[in-house]
């Protein structure tokens, strides 16, 4: 067995999903993933017929079982077949809106899943199809087609579209998945929570906690990701997640959770950010209407242990900030400005990958390449020395590394 350490980001989207960038094609995904330092990337959206046609046309089986690479000018990215399904249905006298990731071990299996789901709803309208399908029944369909598939509840705390969401979710995985629950061995924690928040939920103790970018543009690959030390193959990754083998699932890379769009309660229409730890009321203090209850409050409601307790067999994590955002904060110009892009490209070219710059390259080397402020920004990120205005009600939080930064300079781009 060829054991190696690699980074995997399983949850992405193609340009056929709503509110996504036009740059989400296979060539761009391959190139950007390589630049970031991601070796295994989800395909996203395999239920969409046009995207599936591109996957079949442009990818070929790699030497790594269950993974694919570009046919010609590959940058070395290995693709794993994934899709996010949006289930909207009624259960126990309530409307449920739950997003679920499905992983398939081959193109053939993915096509079988598509054939079945096509009889239930329209797969052509969105890369993340909306189906009136109970997530329990979705899991049953997928596992009946191939038991090697994986079904993973997506961004489990998001208020509007997740299994634990305050607006339309459940209070337990068992309530949602019923007799299929034993087959669910991993969940995705989402951008608005971090591992310590999820460690408070006893039901999650035996499950692998995945972190993925859920990116809607290629530049957002790896804003969250997973680090493995095992054979690079579908079967090996599945086994590591199924058994929660912390010798092989070695780390997750995390957003600072306050940067996520739903960390705090709030009411976007009134520009009202509400800290649920300090404020018991769930009403907007500006207009008096019900605020959108965020992840922090929802975790508190379901928590079975106090903050700070760490369950056995937990996977370590490292909080990161995208390099472009660090450079923007250091230089005082926008993330997509020419200056930021030039510094970014120079750093990544010199240090091989973005993740090397963020976590591994010496501060002295970064200083020589990009100057004192960028080097200081990387150092402060590594030490978690940041200031954050928490996200709420669909608004990303604002991370500041330097006190003088403006919101415009450091705010994440739309996707």
Short mmCIF file of C-alpha atoms in Angstrom, two decimals:
data_model
loop_
_atom_site.label_atom_id
_atom_site.label_comp_id
_atom_site.label_asym_id
_atom_site.label_seq_id
_atom_site.Cartn_x
_atom_site.Cartn_y
_atom_site.Cartn_z
CA UNK A 1 0.00 0.00 0.00
CA UNK A 2 1.39 3.39 -1.03
CA UNK A 3 0.73 5.62 1.97
CA UNK A 4 1.12 9.35 1.41
CA UNK A 5 -0.11 12.59 2.96
CA UNK A 6 -2.53 14.55 0.82
CA UNK A 7 -5.20 17.23 1.04
CA UNK A 8 -8.77 16.53 -0.10
CA UNK A 9 -11.62 18.98 -0.71
CA UNK A 10 -14.71 16.95 -1.54
CA UNK A 11 -17.52 19.51 -1.76
CA UNK A 12 -17.38 21.89 -4.71
CA UNK A 13 -19.74 22.98 -7.48
CA UNK A 14 -19.62 23.30 -11.24
CA UNK A 15 -20.75 26.28 -13.26
CA UNK A 16 -24.10 24.50 -13.66
CA UNK A 17 -25.06 25.24 -10.07
CA UNK A 18 -26.87 28.45 -9.25
CA UNK A 19 -24.83 31.46 -8.11
CA UNK A 20 -21.53 30.03 -9.28
CA UNK A 21 -18.65 31.39 -11.29
CA UNK A 22 -18.24 30.64 -14.99
CA UNK A 23 -14.65 29.56 -14.29
CA UNK A 24 -15.80 26.27 -12.82
CA UNK A 25 -14.66 23.97 -15.61
CA UNK A 26 -12.47 20.90 -15.29
CA UNK A 27 -9.30 22.56 -16.57
CA UNK A 28 -9.62 25.46 -14.13
CA UNK A 29 -10.42 23.16 -11.21
CA UNK A 30 -7.38 21.03 -12.01
CA UNK A 31 -5.06 24.02 -12.29
CA UNK A 32 -6.29 25.87 -9.21
CA UNK A 33 -6.36 22.76 -7.01
CA UNK A 34 -2.76 22.06 -7.95
CA UNK A 35 -1.76 25.63 -7.14
CA UNK A 36 -3.52 25.45 -3.79
CA UNK A 37 -1.97 22.09 -2.86
CA UNK A 38 -5.13 19.97 -3.09
CA UNK A 39 -4.50 16.50 -4.51
CA UNK A 40 -8.05 15.07 -4.29
CA UNK A 41 -10.97 17.23 -5.38
CA UNK A 42 -14.66 16.42 -5.56
CA UNK A 43 -16.23 16.85 -8.96
CA UNK A 44 -19.46 18.27 -7.56
CA UNK A 45 -22.72 18.23 -9.48
CA UNK A 46 -22.43 14.79 -11.10
CA UNK A 47 -26.23 14.59 -11.39
CA UNK A 48 -26.31 17.44 -13.93
CA UNK A 49 -26.38 15.95 -17.45
CA UNK A 50 -24.14 18.58 -19.05
CA UNK A 51 -21.55 18.39 -16.29
CA UNK A 52 -21.64 14.59 -16.35
CA UNK A 53 -21.03 14.70 -20.10
CA UNK A 54 -17.94 16.85 -19.49
CA UNK A 55 -16.71 14.52 -16.76
CA UNK A 56 -17.02 11.53 -19.08
CA UNK A 57 -15.37 13.40 -21.94
CA UNK A 58 -12.48 15.04 -20.09
CA UNK A 59 -11.60 12.61 -17.30
CA UNK A 60 -10.05 9.17 -17.31
CA UNK A 61 -9.45 6.60 -14.60
CA UNK A 62 -6.23 7.19 -12.74
CA UNK A 63 -3.94 4.58 -11.24
CA UNK A 64 -5.64 5.39 -7.92
CA UNK A 65 -8.76 3.23 -7.54
CA UNK A 66 -12.01 5.17 -7.81
CA UNK A 67 -10.32 8.47 -8.72
CA UNK A 68 -9.98 10.27 -12.06
CA UNK A 69 -7.57 12.68 -13.73
CA UNK A 70 -7.78 14.93 -16.78
CA UNK A 71 -7.03 13.09 -19.98
CA UNK A 72 -4.35 15.29 -21.44
CA UNK A 73 -2.71 18.25 -19.69
CA UNK A 74 -3.33 17.14 -16.10
CA UNK A 75 -1.80 19.10 -13.24
CA UNK A 76 -2.05 16.04 -11.05
CA UNK A 77 -5.43 16.63 -9.42
CA UNK A 78 -7.36 13.44 -8.68
CA UNK A 79 -11.13 13.84 -8.92
CA UNK A 80 -13.67 11.98 -6.81
CA UNK A 81 -17.29 11.82 -7.97
CA UNK A 82 -19.48 13.89 -5.65
CA UNK A 83 -22.76 15.79 -5.72
CA UNK A 84 -24.88 17.80 -3.31
CA UNK A 85 -28.60 17.02 -3.24
CA UNK A 86 -31.18 19.48 -1.87
CA UNK A 87 -34.10 17.62 -0.28
CA UNK A 88 -37.26 19.60 0.45
CA UNK A 89 -40.05 17.52 1.96
CA UNK A 90 -42.51 17.24 4.82
CA UNK A 91 -41.81 15.00 7.80
CA UNK A 92 -43.36 14.86 11.27
CA UNK A 93 -45.64 17.81 10.46
CA UNK A 94 -42.80 20.11 9.46
CA UNK A 95 -41.17 21.18 6.20
CA UNK A 96 -37.58 19.92 6.03
CA UNK A 97 -34.84 21.38 3.87
CA UNK A 98 -31.70 19.29 4.06
CA UNK A 99 -28.60 19.22 1.87
CA UNK A 100 -26.72 15.94 1.51
CA UNK A 101 -23.44 14.98 -0.18
CA UNK A 102 -23.33 11.77 -2.18
CA UNK A 103 -19.98 10.14 -3.12
CA UNK A 104 -19.79 7.55 -5.89
CA UNK A 105 -16.90 5.10 -6.50
CA UNK A 106 -17.11 5.24 -10.31
CA UNK A 107 -18.71 7.01 -13.25
CA UNK A 108 -20.83 3.93 -13.86
CA UNK A 109 -22.26 4.06 -10.33
CA UNK A 110 -22.84 7.81 -10.63
CA UNK A 111 -24.81 7.22 -13.84
CA UNK A 112 -26.95 4.60 -12.10
CA UNK A 113 -27.72 7.07 -9.33
CA UNK A 114 -28.65 9.68 -11.91
CA UNK A 115 -30.96 7.27 -13.70
CA UNK A 116 -32.87 6.60 -10.49
CA UNK A 117 -33.02 10.21 -9.31
CA UNK A 118 -34.19 11.32 -12.77
CA UNK A 119 -37.43 9.44 -12.12
CA UNK A 120 -37.97 11.50 -8.97
CA UNK A 121 -37.15 15.06 -10.05
CA UNK A 122 -35.52 17.38 -12.57
CA UNK A 123 -31.75 16.99 -12.65
CA UNK A 124 -31.19 19.53 -15.43
CA UNK A 125 -32.28 22.73 -13.72
CA UNK A 126 -29.44 22.98 -11.20
CA UNK A 127 -26.12 21.30 -10.48
CA UNK A 128 -27.41 20.90 -6.94
CA UNK A 129 -30.82 19.40 -7.78
CA UNK A 130 -33.87 20.05 -5.62
CA UNK A 131 -35.81 16.86 -4.98
CA UNK A 132 -38.90 16.15 -2.89
CA UNK A 133 -37.07 13.20 -1.40
CA UNK A 134 -36.72 12.30 2.27
CA UNK A 135 -33.00 12.06 3.11
CA UNK A 136 -33.65 8.64 4.61
CA UNK A 137 -35.00 7.46 1.25
CA UNK A 138 -32.16 9.15 -0.62
CA UNK A 139 -29.69 7.16 1.45
CA UNK A 140 -31.57 3.94 0.80
CA UNK A 141 -31.59 4.55 -2.96
CA UNK A 142 -27.86 5.29 -3.05
CA UNK A 143 -26.81 2.32 -0.93
CA UNK A 144 -29.03 -0.08 -2.88
CA UNK A 145 -27.21 0.95 -6.05
CA UNK A 146 -23.75 0.45 -4.51
CA UNK A 147 -22.87 -0.05 -0.86
CA UNK A 148 -19.49 1.58 -1.48
CA UNK A 149 -21.19 4.96 -1.91
CA UNK A 150 -21.01 7.50 0.88
CA UNK A 151 -23.88 9.68 2.10
CA UNK A 152 -22.71 12.67 4.13
CA UNK A 153 -25.01 15.34 5.60
CA UNK A 154 -23.73 18.67 4.27
CA UNK A 155 -22.85 21.79 6.31
CA UNK A 156 -24.92 20.31 9.13
CA UNK A 157 -25.60 23.55 11.07
CA UNK A 158 -26.68 25.95 8.31
CA UNK A 159 -30.06 27.39 9.45
CA UNK A 160 -32.04 26.98 6.24
CA UNK A 161 -30.67 23.88 4.50
CA UNK A 162 -29.14 21.28 6.80
CA UNK A 163 -29.88 18.30 8.98
CA UNK A 164 -29.49 20.29 12.23
CA UNK A 165 -30.57 23.66 10.82
CA UNK A 166 -32.60 25.88 13.15
CA UNK A 167 -35.14 26.68 10.42
CA UNK A 168 -35.85 23.33 8.82
CA UNK A 169 -33.72 20.55 10.27
CA UNK A 170 -33.89 17.88 12.95
CA UNK A 171 -32.58 17.49 16.50
CA UNK A 172 -30.73 14.25 15.72
CA UNK A 173 -29.38 12.23 12.81
CA UNK A 174 -31.53 9.31 13.91
CA UNK A 175 -34.69 11.40 13.52
CA UNK A 176 -33.62 12.35 10.00
CA UNK A 177 -32.20 9.06 8.70
CA UNK A 178 -34.08 6.50 10.85
CA UNK A 179 -32.91 2.96 9.98
CA UNK A 180 -30.32 4.36 7.54
CA UNK A 181 -28.50 6.19 10.32
CA UNK A 182 -26.00 3.32 10.95
CA UNK A 183 -24.78 3.77 7.37
CA UNK A 184 -23.95 7.45 7.93
CA UNK A 185 -20.37 7.59 9.20
CA UNK A 186 -19.32 11.15 8.35
CA UNK A 187 -20.80 14.64 8.38
CA UNK A 188 -19.63 17.95 6.97
CA UNK A 189 -19.34 20.63 9.65
CA UNK A 190 -19.64 23.70 7.40
CA UNK A 191 -17.88 27.07 7.35
CA UNK A 192 -19.73 28.53 10.35
CA UNK A 193 -18.60 25.90 12.86
CA UNK A 194 -15.26 24.45 13.88
CA UNK A 195 -14.34 21.11 15.49
CA UNK A 196 -14.60 22.30 19.14
CA UNK A 197 -18.20 23.33 18.49
CA UNK A 198 -19.00 19.92 17.00
CA UNK A 199 -17.18 18.08 19.79
CA UNK A 200 -19.97 19.27 22.10
CA UNK A 201 -22.49 17.02 20.28
CA UNK A 202 -22.23 13.49 21.66
CA UNK A 203 -24.07 11.97 18.67
CA UNK A 204 -21.12 13.02 16.50
CA UNK A 205 -18.44 11.35 18.63
CA UNK A 206 -18.13 8.25 16.48
CA UNK A 207 -18.46 10.08 13.14
CA UNK A 208 -15.74 11.58 10.98
CA UNK A 209 -16.05 15.37 10.81
CA UNK A 210 -15.28 16.55 7.29
CA UNK A 211 -14.42 20.10 6.30
CA UNK A 212 -14.80 21.19 2.68
CA UNK A 213 -14.81 24.47 0.78
CA UNK A 214 -18.31 24.22 -0.76
CA UNK A 215 -16.77 26.59 -3.28
CA UNK A 216 -18.79 28.45 -5.90
CA UNK A 217 -15.65 29.71 -7.66
CA UNK A 218 -12.33 28.00 -8.24
CA UNK A 219 -10.38 30.51 -6.15
CA UNK A 220 -12.25 29.32 -3.03
CA UNK A 221 -10.98 25.74 -3.26
CA UNK A 222 -9.34 24.70 0.04
CA UNK A 223 -10.81 27.43 2.21
CA UNK A 224 -11.64 24.31 4.23
CA UNK A 225 -10.22 20.84 3.53
CA UNK A 226 -9.11 17.50 4.97
CA UNK A 227 -5.62 16.05 5.41
CA UNK A 228 -5.15 12.28 5.05
CA UNK A 229 -2.15 9.99 5.40
CA UNK A 230 -3.14 6.82 3.59
CA UNK A 231 -3.33 5.28 0.13
CA UNK A 232 -4.81 7.80 -2.28
CA UNK A 233 -7.87 5.89 -3.46
CA UNK A 234 -11.63 5.98 -3.05
CA UNK A 235 -11.69 2.77 -1.04
CA UNK A 236 -8.89 3.80 1.30
CA UNK A 237 -10.45 7.20 2.00
CA UNK A 238 -13.84 5.58 2.61
CA UNK A 239 -12.31 3.09 5.04
CA UNK A 240 -10.54 5.85 6.96
CA UNK A 241 -13.77 7.82 7.31
CA UNK A 242 -15.88 4.75 8.14
CA UNK A 243 -13.56 3.67 10.94
CA UNK A 244 -12.61 7.20 12.00
CA UNK A 245 -8.96 6.19 11.88
CA UNK A 246 -7.19 9.21 13.36
CA UNK A 247 -3.80 7.81 12.41
CA UNK A 248 -4.84 8.30 8.78
CA UNK A 249 -7.36 11.15 8.98
CA UNK A 250 -4.78 13.43 10.48
CA UNK A 251 -6.18 16.98 10.36
CA UNK A 252 -8.80 19.34 9.01
CA UNK A 253 -8.13 22.82 7.64
CA UNK A 254 -10.73 25.26 8.90
CA UNK A 255 -12.22 28.67 8.32
CA UNK A 256 -12.26 30.69 11.49
CA UNK A 257 -15.94 29.85 12.16
CA UNK A 258 -16.82 33.47 12.85
CA UNK A 259 -16.10 34.15 9.18
CA UNK A 260 -18.92 31.84 8.12
CA UNK A 261 -22.20 33.34 6.95
CA UNK A 262 -24.31 31.97 9.78
CA UNK A 263 -22.12 31.93 12.89
CA UNK A 264 -24.07 34.54 14.89
CA UNK A 265 -27.79 35.21 15.00
CA UNK A 266 -28.85 38.26 13.06
CA UNK A 267 -31.13 40.15 10.73
CA UNK A 268 -29.41 41.20 7.52
CA UNK A 269 -32.18 43.61 6.47
CA UNK A 270 -31.45 45.67 9.58
CA UNK A 271 -27.65 45.18 9.56
CA UNK A 272 -28.11 43.66 13.00
CA UNK A 273 -25.49 41.17 14.22
CA UNK A 274 -26.55 39.39 17.44
CA UNK A 275 -24.14 37.58 19.76
CA UNK A 276 -26.24 34.69 21.14
CA UNK A 277 -23.95 34.28 24.14
CA UNK A 278 -24.70 37.83 25.28
CA UNK A 279 -28.31 38.11 24.06
CA UNK A 280 -31.03 35.69 25.06
CA UNK A 281 -33.69 37.26 22.86
CA UNK A 282 -34.09 35.84 19.35
CA UNK A 283 -35.84 38.98 18.08
CA UNK A 284 -34.18 41.70 16.03
CA UNK A 285 -33.70 44.70 18.31
CA UNK A 286 -34.16 47.05 15.34
CA UNK A 287 -37.44 45.83 13.79
CA UNK A 288 -38.73 43.36 16.36
CA UNK A 289 -39.00 40.49 13.88
CA UNK A 290 -37.54 37.02 14.46
CA UNK A 291 -33.84 36.94 13.69
CA UNK A 292 -32.16 34.11 11.78
CA UNK A 293 -30.75 31.88 14.49
CA UNK A 294 -27.14 31.06 13.78
CA UNK A 295 -24.89 28.08 14.29
CA UNK A 296 -23.52 29.15 17.66
CA UNK A 297 -26.98 29.23 19.25
CA UNK A 298 -28.05 25.99 17.57
CA UNK A 299 -24.97 24.14 18.81
CA UNK A 300 -25.68 25.41 22.30
CA UNK A 301 -29.24 24.09 22.09
CA UNK A 302 -28.16 20.55 21.13
CA UNK A 303 -24.90 20.35 23.08
CA UNK A 304 -24.40 17.42 25.40
CA UNK A 305 -21.13 18.61 26.91
CA UNK A 306 -19.66 22.00 27.86
CA UNK A 307 -17.40 24.02 25.61
CA UNK A 308 -13.79 22.96 25.93
CA UNK A 309 -14.31 19.26 26.49
CA UNK A 310 -12.70 17.10 23.85
CA UNK A 311 -14.03 13.62 23.04
CA UNK A 312 -11.69 10.71 22.52
CA UNK A 313 -10.54 9.97 18.97
CA UNK A 314 -10.99 13.56 17.79
CA UNK A 315 -9.12 14.80 14.72
CA UNK A 316 -6.87 17.86 15.18
CA UNK A 317 -7.48 20.99 13.15
CA UNK A 318 -5.70 24.11 11.93
CA UNK A 319 -7.46 27.41 11.22
CA UNK A 320 -6.37 29.15 8.03
CA UNK A 321 -7.18 32.29 6.07
CA UNK A 322 -6.99 32.27 2.25
CA UNK A 323 -3.67 33.72 1.14
CA UNK A 324 -5.32 36.33 -1.08
CA UNK A 325 -7.17 37.72 1.94
CA UNK A 326 -3.94 37.93 3.95
CA UNK A 327 -2.20 39.79 1.12
CA UNK A 328 -5.18 42.13 0.69
CA UNK A 329 -5.11 42.98 4.38
CA UNK A 330 -1.36 43.54 4.31
CA UNK A 331 -1.39 45.77 1.23
CA UNK A 332 -4.65 47.64 1.82
CA UNK A 333 -6.16 46.86 -1.58
CA UNK A 334 -8.92 44.55 -2.80
CA UNK A 335 -8.62 40.77 -2.92
CA UNK A 336 -8.95 40.68 -6.71
CA UNK A 337 -6.70 43.68 -7.38
CA UNK A 338 -3.72 43.35 -9.71
CA UNK A 339 -1.29 43.97 -6.85
CA UNK A 340 -2.72 41.19 -4.69
CA UNK A 341 -2.76 38.76 -7.60
CA UNK A 342 0.84 39.51 -8.53
CA UNK A 343 2.08 38.92 -4.98
CA UNK A 344 -0.04 35.78 -4.69
CA UNK A 345 1.33 34.28 -7.92
CA UNK A 346 4.92 35.11 -6.97
CA UNK A 347 4.57 33.53 -3.52
CA UNK A 348 2.87 30.39 -4.79
CA UNK A 349 5.37 29.96 -7.62
CA UNK A 350 8.30 30.37 -5.23
CA UNK A 351 6.86 28.15 -2.48
CA UNK A 352 5.20 25.55 -4.77
CA UNK A 353 1.66 25.73 -3.30
CA UNK A 354 -0.58 28.07 -1.33
CA UNK A 355 -0.75 25.65 1.61
CA UNK A 356 3.04 25.70 1.83
CA UNK A 357 2.93 29.48 2.16
CA UNK A 358 0.18 29.38 4.78
CA UNK A 359 1.55 26.64 7.01
CA UNK A 360 5.03 25.44 6.16
CA UNK A 361 7.33 28.03 4.57
CA UNK A 362 9.54 30.02 6.92
CA UNK A 363 8.43 33.54 7.76
CA UNK A 364 11.90 34.72 6.71
CA UNK A 365 11.43 33.30 3.22
CA UNK A 366 7.97 34.85 2.89
CA UNK A 367 9.45 38.18 4.02
CA UNK A 368 12.12 38.01 1.33
CA UNK A 369 9.56 37.28 -1.40
CA UNK A 370 6.59 39.43 -0.38
CA UNK A 371 7.76 41.91 2.23
CA UNK A 372 7.30 42.49 5.93
CA UNK A 373 3.53 43.07 6.05
CA UNK A 374 2.59 39.89 4.19
CA UNK A 375 5.03 37.85 6.24
CA UNK A 376 3.61 39.37 9.42
CA UNK A 377 0.10 38.54 8.22
CA UNK A 378 1.00 34.88 7.72
CA UNK A 379 2.64 34.76 11.14
CA UNK A 380 -0.41 36.28 12.83
CA UNK A 381 -2.70 33.77 11.10
CA UNK A 382 -0.52 30.87 12.26
CA UNK A 383 -0.80 32.18 15.82
CA UNK A 384 -4.58 32.79 15.53
CA UNK A 385 -3.89 36.46 16.21
CA UNK A 386 -6.86 37.82 14.27
CA UNK A 387 -9.89 40.06 14.80
CA UNK A 388 -13.26 38.96 13.45
CA UNK A 389 -16.67 40.56 13.05
CA UNK A 390 -18.80 37.43 13.01
CA UNK A 391 -20.99 36.50 10.05
CA UNK A 392 -24.77 36.40 10.40
CA UNK A 393 -27.95 35.81 8.37
CA UNK A 394 -26.12 35.09 5.10
CA UNK A 395 -23.38 37.73 5.50
CA UNK A 396 -19.79 36.52 5.65
CA UNK A 397 -17.84 37.58 8.72
CA UNK A 398 -14.93 39.98 8.34
CA UNK A 399 -11.47 38.79 9.41
CA UNK A 400 -8.89 41.48 10.13
CA UNK A 401 -5.26 40.67 10.62
CA UNK A 402 -4.16 44.28 10.92
CA UNK A 403 -6.16 46.83 12.96
CA UNK A 404 -6.20 49.37 10.13
CA UNK A 405 -7.89 47.07 7.62
CA UNK A 406 -11.20 48.13 6.19
CA UNK A 407 -14.11 45.77 5.58
CA UNK A 408 -13.86 46.39 1.85
CA UNK A 409 -10.26 45.22 1.79
CA UNK A 410 -10.81 41.97 3.68
CA UNK A 411 -14.37 40.91 2.87
CA UNK A 412 -14.52 37.58 1.02
CA UNK A 413 -15.68 37.70 -2.57
CA UNK A 414 -19.26 36.70 -3.35
CA UNK A 415 -18.64 33.06 -4.18
#
